[in-house]
Short mmCIF file of C-alpha atoms in Angstrom, two decimals:
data_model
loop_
_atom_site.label_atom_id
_atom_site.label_comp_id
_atom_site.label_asym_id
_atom_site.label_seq_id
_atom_site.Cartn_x
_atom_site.Cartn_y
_atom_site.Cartn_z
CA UNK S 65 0.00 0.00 0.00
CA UNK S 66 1.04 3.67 -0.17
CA UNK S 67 3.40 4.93 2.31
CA UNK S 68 4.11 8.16 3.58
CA UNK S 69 7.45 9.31 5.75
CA UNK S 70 7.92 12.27 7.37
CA UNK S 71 11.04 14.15 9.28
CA UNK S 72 12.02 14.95 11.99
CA UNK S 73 9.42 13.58 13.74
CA UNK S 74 9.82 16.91 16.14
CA UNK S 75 11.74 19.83 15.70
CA UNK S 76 12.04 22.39 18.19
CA UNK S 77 13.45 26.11 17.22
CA UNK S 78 13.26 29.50 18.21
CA UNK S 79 11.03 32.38 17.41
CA UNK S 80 12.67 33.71 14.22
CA UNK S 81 14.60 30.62 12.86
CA UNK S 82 13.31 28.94 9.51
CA UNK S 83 12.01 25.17 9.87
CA UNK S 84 12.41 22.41 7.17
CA UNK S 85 10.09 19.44 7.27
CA UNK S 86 10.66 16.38 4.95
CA UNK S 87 8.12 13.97 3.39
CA UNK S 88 9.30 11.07 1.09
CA UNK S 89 6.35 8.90 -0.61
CA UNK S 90 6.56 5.22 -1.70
CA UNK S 91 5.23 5.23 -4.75
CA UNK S 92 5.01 7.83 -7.41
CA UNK S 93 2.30 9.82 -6.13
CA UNK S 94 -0.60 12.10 -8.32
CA UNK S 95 -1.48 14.10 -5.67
CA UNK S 96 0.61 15.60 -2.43
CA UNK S 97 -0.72 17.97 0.35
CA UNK S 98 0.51 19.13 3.30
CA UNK S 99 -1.63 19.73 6.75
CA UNK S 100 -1.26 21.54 10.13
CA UNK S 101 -2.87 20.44 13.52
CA UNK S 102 -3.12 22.85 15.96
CA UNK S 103 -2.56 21.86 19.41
CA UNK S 104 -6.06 20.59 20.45
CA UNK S 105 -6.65 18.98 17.23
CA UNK S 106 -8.22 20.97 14.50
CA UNK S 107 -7.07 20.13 10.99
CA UNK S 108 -6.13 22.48 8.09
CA UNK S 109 -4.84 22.08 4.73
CA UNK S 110 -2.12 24.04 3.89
CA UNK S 111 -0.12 23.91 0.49
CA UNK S 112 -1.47 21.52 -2.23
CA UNK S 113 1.81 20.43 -4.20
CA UNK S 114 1.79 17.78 -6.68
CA UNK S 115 4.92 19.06 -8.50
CA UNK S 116 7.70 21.50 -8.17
CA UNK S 117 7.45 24.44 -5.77
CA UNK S 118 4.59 26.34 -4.14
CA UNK S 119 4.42 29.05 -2.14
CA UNK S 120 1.40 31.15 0.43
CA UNK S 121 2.73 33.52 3.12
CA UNK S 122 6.00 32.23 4.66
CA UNK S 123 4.91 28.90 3.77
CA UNK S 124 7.54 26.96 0.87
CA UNK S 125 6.97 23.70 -0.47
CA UNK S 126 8.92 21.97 -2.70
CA UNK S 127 7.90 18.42 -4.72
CA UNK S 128 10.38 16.42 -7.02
CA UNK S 129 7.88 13.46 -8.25
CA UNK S 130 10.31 11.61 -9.46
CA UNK S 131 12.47 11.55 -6.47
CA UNK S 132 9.25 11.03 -4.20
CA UNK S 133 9.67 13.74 -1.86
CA UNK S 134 8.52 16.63 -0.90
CA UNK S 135 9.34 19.64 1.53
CA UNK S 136 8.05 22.08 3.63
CA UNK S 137 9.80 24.93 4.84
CA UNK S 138 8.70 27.63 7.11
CA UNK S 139 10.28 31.06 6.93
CA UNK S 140 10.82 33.18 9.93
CA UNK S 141 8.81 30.84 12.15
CA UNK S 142 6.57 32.69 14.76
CA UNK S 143 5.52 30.68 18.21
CA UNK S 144 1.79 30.24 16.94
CA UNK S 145 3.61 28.01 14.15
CA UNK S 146 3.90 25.39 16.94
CA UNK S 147 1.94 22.26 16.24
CA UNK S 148 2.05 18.93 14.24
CA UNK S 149 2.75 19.26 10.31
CA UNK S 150 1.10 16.53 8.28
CA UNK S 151 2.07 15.31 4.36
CA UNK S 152 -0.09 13.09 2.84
CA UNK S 153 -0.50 11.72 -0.67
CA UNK S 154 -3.17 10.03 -2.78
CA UNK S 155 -3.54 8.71 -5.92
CA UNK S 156 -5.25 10.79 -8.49
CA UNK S 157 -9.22 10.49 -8.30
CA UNK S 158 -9.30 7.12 -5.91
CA UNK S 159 -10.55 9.14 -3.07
CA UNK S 160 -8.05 7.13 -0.32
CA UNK S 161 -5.50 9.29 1.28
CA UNK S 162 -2.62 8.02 3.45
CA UNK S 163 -0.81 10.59 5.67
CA UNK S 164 2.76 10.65 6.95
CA UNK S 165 2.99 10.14 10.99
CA UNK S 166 3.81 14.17 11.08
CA UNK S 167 6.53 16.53 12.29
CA UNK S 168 5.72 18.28 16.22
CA UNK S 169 7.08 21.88 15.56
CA UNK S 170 7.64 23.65 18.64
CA UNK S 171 8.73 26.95 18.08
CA UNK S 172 10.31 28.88 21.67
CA UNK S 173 9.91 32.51 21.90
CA UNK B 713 -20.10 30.66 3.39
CA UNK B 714 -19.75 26.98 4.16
CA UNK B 715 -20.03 25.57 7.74
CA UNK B 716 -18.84 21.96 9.05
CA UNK B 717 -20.34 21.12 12.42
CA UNK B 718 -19.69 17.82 14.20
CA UNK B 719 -21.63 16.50 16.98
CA UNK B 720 -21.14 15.89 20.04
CA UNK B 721 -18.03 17.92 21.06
CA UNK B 722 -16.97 14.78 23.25
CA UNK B 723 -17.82 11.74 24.62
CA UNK B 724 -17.06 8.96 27.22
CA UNK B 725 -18.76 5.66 26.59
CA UNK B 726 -18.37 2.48 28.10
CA UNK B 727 -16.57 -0.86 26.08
CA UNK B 728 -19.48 -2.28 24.12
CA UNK B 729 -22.00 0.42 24.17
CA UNK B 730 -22.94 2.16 20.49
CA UNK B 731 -21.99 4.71 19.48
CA UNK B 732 -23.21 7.60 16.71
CA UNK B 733 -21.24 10.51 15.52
CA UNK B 734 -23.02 13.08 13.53
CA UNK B 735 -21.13 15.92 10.77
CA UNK B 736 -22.81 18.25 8.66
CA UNK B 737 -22.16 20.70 6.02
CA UNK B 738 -23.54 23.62 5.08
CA UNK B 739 -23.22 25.94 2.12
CA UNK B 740 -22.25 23.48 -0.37
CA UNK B 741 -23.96 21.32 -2.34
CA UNK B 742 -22.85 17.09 -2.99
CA UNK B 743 -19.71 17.62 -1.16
CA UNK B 744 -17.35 14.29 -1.38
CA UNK B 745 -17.38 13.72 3.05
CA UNK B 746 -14.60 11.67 5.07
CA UNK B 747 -14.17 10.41 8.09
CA UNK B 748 -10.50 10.19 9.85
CA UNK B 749 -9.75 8.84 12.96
CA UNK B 750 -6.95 10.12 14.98
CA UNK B 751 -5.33 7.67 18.10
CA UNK B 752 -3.82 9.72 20.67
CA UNK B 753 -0.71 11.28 19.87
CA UNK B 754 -0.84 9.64 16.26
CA UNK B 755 -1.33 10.24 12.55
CA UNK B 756 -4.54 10.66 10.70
CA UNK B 757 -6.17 7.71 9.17
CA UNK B 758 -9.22 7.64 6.88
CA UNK B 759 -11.98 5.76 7.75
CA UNK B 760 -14.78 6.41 5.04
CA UNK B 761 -15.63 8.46 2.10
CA UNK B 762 -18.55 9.19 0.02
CA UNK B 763 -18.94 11.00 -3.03
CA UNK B 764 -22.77 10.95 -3.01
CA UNK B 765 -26.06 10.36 -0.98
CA UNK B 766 -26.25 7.03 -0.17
CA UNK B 767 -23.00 5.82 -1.39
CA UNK B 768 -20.80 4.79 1.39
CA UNK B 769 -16.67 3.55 0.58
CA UNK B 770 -14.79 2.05 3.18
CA UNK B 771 -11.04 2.62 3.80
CA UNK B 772 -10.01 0.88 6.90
CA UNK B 773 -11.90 -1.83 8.99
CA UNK B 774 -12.25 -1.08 12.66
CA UNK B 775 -16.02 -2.38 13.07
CA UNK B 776 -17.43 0.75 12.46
CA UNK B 777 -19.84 1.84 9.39
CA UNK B 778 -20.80 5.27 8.01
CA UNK B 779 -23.69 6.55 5.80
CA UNK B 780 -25.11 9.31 4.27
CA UNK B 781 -28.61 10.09 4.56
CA UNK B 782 -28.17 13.34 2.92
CA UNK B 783 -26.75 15.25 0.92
CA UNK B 784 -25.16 17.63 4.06
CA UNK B 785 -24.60 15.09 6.77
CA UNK B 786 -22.51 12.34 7.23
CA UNK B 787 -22.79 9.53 10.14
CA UNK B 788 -20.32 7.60 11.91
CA UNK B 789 -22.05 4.73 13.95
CA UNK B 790 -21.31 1.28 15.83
CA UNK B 791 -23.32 -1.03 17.63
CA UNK B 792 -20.26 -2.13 19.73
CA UNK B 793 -17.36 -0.33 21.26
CA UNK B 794 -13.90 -1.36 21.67
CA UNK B 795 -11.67 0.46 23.64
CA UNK B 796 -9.13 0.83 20.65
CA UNK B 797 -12.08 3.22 19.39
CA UNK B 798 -10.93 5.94 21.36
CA UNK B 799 -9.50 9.10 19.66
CA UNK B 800 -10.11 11.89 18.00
CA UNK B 801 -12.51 11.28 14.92
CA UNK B 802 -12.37 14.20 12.17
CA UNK B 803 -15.01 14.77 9.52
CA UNK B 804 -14.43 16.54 6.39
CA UNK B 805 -15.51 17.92 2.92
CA UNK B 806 -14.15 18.95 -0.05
CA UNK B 807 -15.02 19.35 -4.24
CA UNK B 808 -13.49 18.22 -7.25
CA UNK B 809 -12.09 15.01 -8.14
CA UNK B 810 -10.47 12.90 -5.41
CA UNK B 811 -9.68 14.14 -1.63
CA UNK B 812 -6.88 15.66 -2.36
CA UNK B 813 -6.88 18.62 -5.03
CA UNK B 814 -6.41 22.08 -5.43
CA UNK B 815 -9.59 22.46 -4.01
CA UNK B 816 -8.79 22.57 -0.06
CA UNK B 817 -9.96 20.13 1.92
CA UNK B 818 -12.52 21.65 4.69
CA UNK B 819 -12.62 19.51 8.40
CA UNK B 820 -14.56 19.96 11.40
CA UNK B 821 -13.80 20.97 14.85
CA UNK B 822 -13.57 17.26 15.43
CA UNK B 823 -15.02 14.76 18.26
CA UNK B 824 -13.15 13.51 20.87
CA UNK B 825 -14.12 9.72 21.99
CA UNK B 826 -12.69 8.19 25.46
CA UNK B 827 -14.25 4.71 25.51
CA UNK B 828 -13.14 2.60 29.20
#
């Protein structure tokens, strides 16, 4: 089945610093997206990236399909960036989504 | 604008009592819905999906079953408890061709399910 790995599994940084979180996919995936949890579980989607780079706010993403990976890099983090960073992939149009095991950003004033 | 709403907020049931969680949407019209359930400290996994009224696809097995009644709401039932049923149980709604598009993905406030 589709598998999704993310790193680091945490990450802890200081107000100010720029984070980089890593997903790589097992198979050669249609369709990439990448999700925050706040702490206290709410779930939002983020940057849709299939292919090559994508950007909203501070927000960078970065997907080489052929290498089956993707990144996510957060610019100038701030402490309400702090929370659990989800990538997950599915298969174009088949509706079943499998999601990476996430990255816990804490970000330290 | 669109609203999801799930229902209830939280719940503690006991091992082998039912169980029925309740999502709706408003503002949009035939909606593809999913369900995710979250363990504890863990990653997302989806349970069900359904592109239309009626029409019901299972992902995972973990003895529970979903349906849609309507167009706008979206139930997550079982007759029986188990205790690995606890978690955090996300619905969700989104357009366009497969759960993941350029079309975001919408979820609700989510449910939170302690079952001893």
């Amino acid at each position: 089945g589709q598998q999704v790995q993310q790193s680091p599994a945490s990450l802890v940084l200081q107000e100010g610093e720029n984070a980089e979180l890593q997903c790589n996919f097992s198979s050669t995936a249609t369709q990439l997206q990448w999700f925050y949890q706040r702490p206290g579980g709410s779930l939002v989607s983020l940057l849709y990236n299939p292919s090559g780079t994508k950007h909203t706010g501070r927000l960078t993403s970065t997907t080489v399909t052929k290498e089956r990976r993707s990144s996510l890099h957060i610019s100038s983090s701030q402490i309400t960036d702090s929370g659990t960073y989800f990538c997950a992939m599915e298969r174009r149009g088949n509706e079943k989504i499998t999601f990476g095991a996430g990255t816990k950003l804490t970000i330290k004033p | 604008a669109q609203t999801i709403h799930q229902w209830p907020v939280a719940e503690i049931k006991a091992v082998g009592s039912p169980l029925s969680l309740g999502c709706t949407i408003k503002g949009k019209s035939s909606p593809n819905l999913y369900w995710y359930w979250q363990a504890t400290g863990g990653t997302l996994q989806q349970l069900f999906y359904s592109i239309t009224v009626g029409q019901v696809e299972s992902v995972v097995q973990l003895n529970l079953s979903a349906s849609r009644p309507k167009d706008d709401q979206f139930i997550l039932s079982t007759e029986k408890l188990l205790l690995s049923h606890s978690g955090f149980y996300l619905c969700a709604w989104s357009l366009g061709l497969g759960a993941i598009n350029q079309d975001t993905q919408y979820f609700g406030p989510g449910t939170r399910l302690l079952v001893l």
